[in-house]
Short mmCIF file of N, CA, C and O in Angstrom, two decimals:
data_model
loop_
_atom_site.label_atom_id
_atom_site.label_comp_id
_atom_site.label_asym_id
_atom_site.label_seq_id
_atom_site.Cartn_x
_atom_site.Cartn_y
_atom_site.Cartn_z
N MET A 1 137.56 -35.93 114.38
CA MET A 1 137.29 -35.02 115.46
C MET A 1 137.79 -35.68 116.78
O MET A 1 137.75 -36.97 116.96
N ASN A 2 138.61 -35.05 117.59
CA ASN A 2 139.03 -35.67 118.61
C ASN A 2 137.96 -35.27 119.83
O ASN A 2 137.25 -34.28 119.86
N TYR A 3 137.90 -36.35 120.71
CA TYR A 3 136.96 -36.31 121.77
C TYR A 3 137.67 -36.18 123.20
O TYR A 3 138.70 -36.58 123.26
N ILE A 4 137.21 -35.42 124.02
CA ILE A 4 137.82 -35.14 125.37
C ILE A 4 136.98 -35.70 126.60
O ILE A 4 135.79 -35.26 126.39
N ASN A 5 137.44 -36.49 127.33
CA ASN A 5 136.49 -37.01 128.27
C ASN A 5 136.07 -35.92 129.22
O ASN A 5 136.85 -35.35 129.72
N ALA A 6 134.83 -35.96 129.48
CA ALA A 6 134.01 -34.75 130.18
C ALA A 6 134.61 -34.71 131.76
O ALA A 6 134.72 -33.61 132.37
N ASN A 7 135.14 -35.99 132.05
CA ASN A 7 135.77 -35.92 133.47
C ASN A 7 136.86 -34.98 133.90
O ASN A 7 137.40 -34.64 134.64
N ILE A 8 137.53 -34.98 132.46
CA ILE A 8 138.93 -34.26 132.45
C ILE A 8 138.62 -32.68 132.46
O ILE A 8 139.19 -31.77 133.21
N LEU A 9 137.80 -32.37 131.70
CA LEU A 9 137.27 -31.07 131.37
C LEU A 9 136.25 -30.23 132.24
O LEU A 9 136.53 -29.07 132.50
N LEU A 10 135.39 -31.04 132.40
CA LEU A 10 134.21 -30.41 133.22
C LEU A 10 134.10 -30.62 134.85
O LEU A 10 134.76 -31.83 135.26
N PRO A 11 133.50 -29.85 135.63
CA PRO A 11 133.55 -30.27 137.20
C PRO A 11 132.75 -31.51 137.15
O PRO A 11 131.94 -31.92 136.62
N GLU A 12 132.94 -32.28 138.38
CA GLU A 12 132.32 -33.41 138.71
C GLU A 12 130.55 -33.16 138.65
O GLU A 12 130.28 -34.18 138.18
N GLU A 13 130.23 -32.18 139.54
CA GLU A 13 128.83 -31.92 139.57
C GLU A 13 128.27 -31.74 138.13
O GLU A 13 127.10 -32.14 137.90
N LEU A 14 128.86 -31.01 137.34
CA LEU A 14 128.30 -30.76 136.07
C LEU A 14 128.25 -32.27 135.12
O LEU A 14 127.13 -32.35 134.44
N VAL A 15 129.31 -33.08 135.41
CA VAL A 15 129.03 -34.27 134.67
C VAL A 15 128.03 -35.06 135.23
O VAL A 15 127.23 -35.73 134.31
N LYS A 16 127.77 -35.11 136.42
CA LYS A 16 126.72 -35.88 136.83
C LYS A 16 125.31 -35.44 136.52
O LYS A 16 124.29 -36.00 136.22
N GLN A 17 125.25 -33.95 136.38
CA GLN A 17 124.06 -33.30 135.74
C GLN A 17 123.78 -33.74 134.28
O GLN A 17 122.67 -34.19 133.79
N ILE A 18 124.73 -33.76 133.54
CA ILE A 18 124.80 -34.18 131.94
C ILE A 18 124.16 -35.59 131.93
O ILE A 18 123.65 -36.04 131.04
N GLN A 19 124.97 -36.58 132.79
CA GLN A 19 124.74 -38.01 132.90
C GLN A 19 123.33 -38.24 132.98
O GLN A 19 122.75 -39.27 132.53
N LYS A 20 122.56 -37.50 133.66
CA LYS A 20 121.16 -37.75 133.90
C LYS A 20 120.52 -37.50 132.59
O LYS A 20 119.31 -38.28 132.20
N TYR A 21 121.00 -36.74 131.64
CA TYR A 21 120.06 -36.57 130.40
C TYR A 21 120.67 -37.34 129.16
O TYR A 21 119.96 -37.79 128.28
N ALA A 22 122.24 -37.54 129.12
CA ALA A 22 122.61 -38.29 128.01
C ALA A 22 123.93 -39.12 128.54
O ALA A 22 125.03 -38.94 128.27
N ASP A 23 123.47 -39.97 129.30
CA ASP A 23 124.43 -41.22 130.02
C ASP A 23 125.05 -42.14 128.84
O ASP A 23 124.36 -42.79 128.29
N GLY A 24 126.39 -41.95 128.62
CA GLY A 24 126.94 -42.70 127.63
C GLY A 24 126.88 -42.32 126.28
O GLY A 24 127.41 -42.87 125.36
N VAL A 25 126.39 -41.27 126.15
CA VAL A 25 126.11 -40.73 124.58
C VAL A 25 127.12 -39.74 124.16
O VAL A 25 127.63 -39.23 125.12
N ASN A 26 127.55 -39.88 122.81
CA ASN A 26 128.35 -38.75 122.36
C ASN A 26 127.58 -37.42 122.11
O ASN A 26 126.76 -37.76 121.59
N LEU A 27 128.16 -36.59 122.87
CA LEU A 27 127.43 -35.31 122.97
C LEU A 27 128.12 -34.25 122.10
O LEU A 27 129.34 -34.09 122.46
N TYR A 28 127.53 -33.35 121.13
CA TYR A 28 128.44 -32.72 120.53
C TYR A 28 127.80 -31.07 121.29
O TYR A 28 126.52 -30.93 121.37
N ILE A 29 128.81 -30.21 121.53
CA ILE A 29 128.34 -29.01 122.14
C ILE A 29 128.82 -27.97 121.38
O ILE A 29 130.05 -27.95 121.08
N PRO A 30 127.96 -27.04 120.69
CA PRO A 30 128.65 -26.32 119.87
C PRO A 30 129.18 -24.98 120.25
O PRO A 30 129.07 -24.73 121.41
N LYS A 31 129.98 -24.39 119.59
CA LYS A 31 130.84 -23.23 119.96
C LYS A 31 129.41 -21.97 120.24
O LYS A 31 128.50 -22.00 119.72
N LEU A 32 129.92 -21.27 121.17
CA LEU A 32 128.94 -19.92 121.26
C LEU A 32 129.19 -19.13 120.24
O LEU A 32 130.21 -19.03 119.52
N PRO A 33 127.82 -18.57 119.77
CA PRO A 33 128.06 -17.60 118.57
C PRO A 33 128.68 -16.60 118.82
O PRO A 33 128.89 -15.87 119.80
N VAL A 34 129.60 -15.96 117.72
CA VAL A 34 130.47 -14.73 117.80
C VAL A 34 129.24 -13.50 117.61
O VAL A 34 128.41 -13.43 116.80
N VAL A 35 129.54 -12.75 118.63
CA VAL A 35 128.70 -11.34 118.70
C VAL A 35 129.46 -10.30 118.18
O VAL A 35 130.72 -9.97 118.59
N LYS A 36 129.05 -9.93 117.08
CA LYS A 36 129.56 -8.69 116.40
C LYS A 36 129.57 -7.46 117.07
O LYS A 36 128.39 -7.04 117.54
N ASN A 37 130.54 -6.70 117.20
CA ASN A 37 130.63 -5.37 117.83
C ASN A 37 129.98 -4.37 116.88
O ASN A 37 130.53 -4.34 115.72
N THR A 38 128.71 -3.84 117.07
CA THR A 38 128.32 -2.81 115.92
C THR A 38 129.10 -1.63 115.80
O THR A 38 128.87 -1.15 114.67
N CYS A 39 129.93 -1.46 116.53
CA CYS A 39 130.65 -0.08 116.36
C CYS A 39 132.25 -0.53 116.76
O CYS A 39 132.45 0.05 117.99
N SER A 40 132.95 -0.96 115.93
CA SER A 40 134.29 -0.99 116.32
C SER A 40 135.18 0.15 116.44
O SER A 40 134.69 1.25 115.96
N SER A 41 136.24 0.01 117.15
CA SER A 41 136.99 1.26 117.28
C SER A 41 137.53 1.86 116.01
O SER A 41 137.55 2.95 115.97
N TYR A 42 137.62 0.94 115.23
CA TYR A 42 138.03 1.35 113.79
C TYR A 42 136.88 2.35 112.85
O TYR A 42 137.28 3.47 112.65
N GLN A 43 135.89 1.81 113.31
CA GLN A 43 134.80 2.45 112.75
C GLN A 43 134.34 3.95 113.29
O GLN A 43 134.24 4.87 112.68
N ALA A 44 134.74 3.86 114.52
CA ALA A 44 134.64 5.03 115.34
C ALA A 44 135.65 6.26 115.07
O ALA A 44 135.35 7.36 114.89
N GLU A 45 136.99 5.55 114.79
CA GLU A 45 137.86 6.62 114.12
C GLU A 45 137.45 7.13 113.00
O GLU A 45 138.02 8.22 112.68
N ILE A 46 137.21 6.19 112.06
CA ILE A 46 136.96 6.72 110.66
C ILE A 46 135.81 7.67 110.81
O ILE A 46 135.66 8.63 110.09
N TYR A 47 134.72 7.65 111.61
CA TYR A 47 133.67 8.35 111.70
C TYR A 47 134.08 9.86 112.27
O TYR A 47 133.95 10.73 111.64
N LYS A 48 135.02 9.68 113.22
CA LYS A 48 135.67 11.09 113.81
C LYS A 48 136.50 11.80 112.70
O LYS A 48 136.35 13.10 112.67
N ARG A 49 137.29 11.09 111.97
CA ARG A 49 138.08 11.67 110.94
C ARG A 49 137.12 12.36 109.95
O ARG A 49 137.41 13.44 109.37
N ASN A 50 136.05 11.69 109.47
CA ASN A 50 134.94 11.93 108.50
C ASN A 50 134.44 13.21 109.02
O ASN A 50 134.05 14.43 108.29
N ASN A 51 133.90 13.25 110.27
CA ASN A 51 133.52 14.51 110.72
C ASN A 51 134.34 15.62 110.93
O ASN A 51 134.08 16.78 110.66
N GLU A 52 135.58 15.43 111.22
CA GLU A 52 136.60 16.52 110.93
C GLU A 52 136.66 16.98 109.62
O GLU A 52 136.79 18.29 109.66
N ILE A 53 136.86 16.16 108.69
CA ILE A 53 136.71 16.69 107.17
C ILE A 53 135.67 17.55 106.88
O ILE A 53 135.71 18.69 106.44
N TYR A 54 134.48 17.01 107.36
CA TYR A 54 133.33 17.82 107.05
C TYR A 54 133.06 19.21 107.79
O TYR A 54 132.96 20.32 107.04
N LYS A 55 133.65 19.31 108.95
CA LYS A 55 133.71 20.71 109.85
C LYS A 55 134.71 21.29 108.98
O LYS A 55 134.47 22.59 109.00
N GLU A 56 135.83 21.00 108.80
CA GLU A 56 136.76 21.79 108.08
C GLU A 56 136.24 22.35 106.64
O GLU A 56 136.53 23.55 106.40
N PHE A 57 135.55 21.38 106.07
CA PHE A 57 134.86 21.79 104.79
C PHE A 57 134.18 23.02 104.97
O PHE A 57 133.88 24.04 104.06
N LEU A 58 133.07 22.88 105.94
CA LEU A 58 132.11 23.81 106.18
C LEU A 58 132.92 25.04 106.66
O LEU A 58 132.57 26.29 106.48
N HIS A 59 134.11 25.06 107.04
CA HIS A 59 134.92 26.26 107.64
C HIS A 59 135.56 27.01 106.43
O HIS A 59 136.66 27.75 106.66
N GLY A 60 135.56 26.42 105.21
CA GLY A 60 135.98 27.02 103.99
C GLY A 60 137.49 26.14 103.37
O GLY A 60 137.96 26.79 102.45
N VAL A 61 137.69 25.19 104.14
CA VAL A 61 138.84 24.36 103.61
C VAL A 61 138.60 23.72 102.25
O VAL A 61 137.46 23.07 102.23
N LYS A 62 139.45 23.93 101.14
CA LYS A 62 139.21 23.17 99.83
C LYS A 62 139.19 21.84 99.81
O LYS A 62 140.10 21.21 100.44
N VAL A 63 138.69 21.31 98.98
CA VAL A 63 138.58 19.75 98.70
C VAL A 63 139.82 19.21 98.49
O VAL A 63 140.46 18.13 99.15
N LYS A 64 140.81 20.08 97.67
CA LYS A 64 142.09 19.55 97.27
C LYS A 64 143.14 19.65 98.42
O LYS A 64 143.74 18.53 98.52
N GLU A 65 142.77 20.61 99.36
CA GLU A 65 143.78 20.74 100.54
C GLU A 65 143.20 19.74 101.47
O GLU A 65 144.16 19.05 102.23
N LEU A 66 142.07 19.19 101.79
CA LEU A 66 141.69 18.21 102.41
C LEU A 66 142.15 16.88 102.07
O LEU A 66 142.44 16.16 102.96
N ALA A 67 142.13 16.56 100.88
CA ALA A 67 142.75 15.33 100.14
C ALA A 67 144.10 15.16 100.35
O ALA A 67 144.66 14.08 101.04
N GLY A 68 144.79 16.55 100.48
CA GLY A 68 146.32 16.20 100.78
C GLY A 68 146.62 15.90 102.28
O GLY A 68 147.42 15.24 102.54
N LYS A 69 145.54 16.88 102.96
CA LYS A 69 145.91 16.58 104.63
C LYS A 69 145.69 15.25 104.98
O LYS A 69 146.44 14.63 105.97
N TYR A 70 144.69 14.74 104.50
CA TYR A 70 144.33 13.39 104.99
C TYR A 70 144.67 12.08 104.16
O TYR A 70 144.27 10.90 104.46
N TYR A 71 145.43 12.35 103.20
CA TYR A 71 145.97 11.38 102.11
C TYR A 71 145.03 10.59 101.50
O TYR A 71 144.97 9.34 101.50
N LEU A 72 143.90 11.27 100.96
CA LEU A 72 142.91 10.55 100.42
C LEU A 72 142.65 11.31 98.87
O LEU A 72 143.03 12.35 98.78
N SER A 73 141.75 10.79 98.03
CA SER A 73 141.86 11.12 96.81
C SER A 73 140.57 12.26 96.82
O SER A 73 139.84 12.28 97.90
N GLU A 74 140.46 13.18 96.01
CA GLU A 74 139.42 14.25 96.01
C GLU A 74 137.98 13.40 95.89
O GLU A 74 137.09 14.12 96.47
N LYS A 75 137.88 12.41 95.09
CA LYS A 75 136.79 11.63 94.93
C LYS A 75 136.33 10.95 96.28
O LYS A 75 135.31 11.29 96.64
N SER A 76 137.09 10.79 97.09
CA SER A 76 136.98 10.27 98.51
C SER A 76 136.20 11.45 99.46
O SER A 76 135.33 11.12 100.14
N ILE A 77 136.94 12.51 99.32
CA ILE A 77 136.49 13.49 100.11
C ILE A 77 135.33 13.95 99.73
O ILE A 77 134.25 14.16 100.69
N TYR A 78 134.91 14.06 98.55
CA TYR A 78 133.31 14.47 97.86
C TYR A 78 132.66 13.18 98.41
O TYR A 78 131.44 13.63 98.94
N ARG A 79 132.86 12.12 98.54
CA ARG A 79 131.96 10.88 99.20
C ARG A 79 131.65 10.95 100.44
O ARG A 79 130.74 10.96 100.98
N ILE A 80 132.94 11.24 101.15
CA ILE A 80 132.81 11.68 102.66
C ILE A 80 131.97 12.90 103.11
O ILE A 80 131.04 12.90 103.92
N LEU A 81 132.09 14.00 102.37
CA LEU A 81 131.27 15.18 102.32
C LEU A 81 129.73 14.80 102.24
O LEU A 81 128.90 15.25 102.90
N GLY A 82 129.39 13.95 101.07
CA GLY A 82 127.96 13.72 100.83
C GLY A 82 127.39 12.79 102.14
O GLY A 82 126.33 13.12 102.16
N SER A 83 128.32 11.91 102.35
CA SER A 83 127.62 11.17 103.43
C SER A 83 127.46 11.53 104.77
O SER A 83 126.55 11.48 105.44
N MET A 84 128.34 12.71 104.88
CA MET A 84 128.24 13.48 106.37
C MET A 84 127.01 14.40 106.06
O MET A 84 126.45 14.67 107.03
N LYS A 85 126.75 14.97 104.95
CA LYS A 85 125.74 16.00 104.75
C LYS A 85 124.45 15.25 105.03
O LYS A 85 123.47 15.94 105.57
N LYS A 86 124.36 13.87 104.54
CA LYS A 86 122.98 13.18 104.89
C LYS A 86 122.69 12.95 106.38
O LYS A 86 121.27 12.98 106.71
N GLN A 87 123.54 13.04 107.23
CA GLN A 87 123.54 12.79 108.65
C GLN A 87 123.05 13.95 109.32
O GLN A 87 122.77 14.94 109.11
#
């Protein structure tokens, strides 16, 4: 593990404040936790596509046609239709 002198990295005022609590001690500062985005743009695109598939199906487009149009298997189309119906 490489150590960096706090005087190089941190502002002088901050170093003085830290020295009040941990003068001369090796101090580990953990990384900030990664916050996961609950709805990524990819997930939003997939939801939009699936919603379009469902609407087209409700307007009479056949599963085989939807599979060809969206480059998916018929089984995937049925899975999408089932999940969209539950919502």
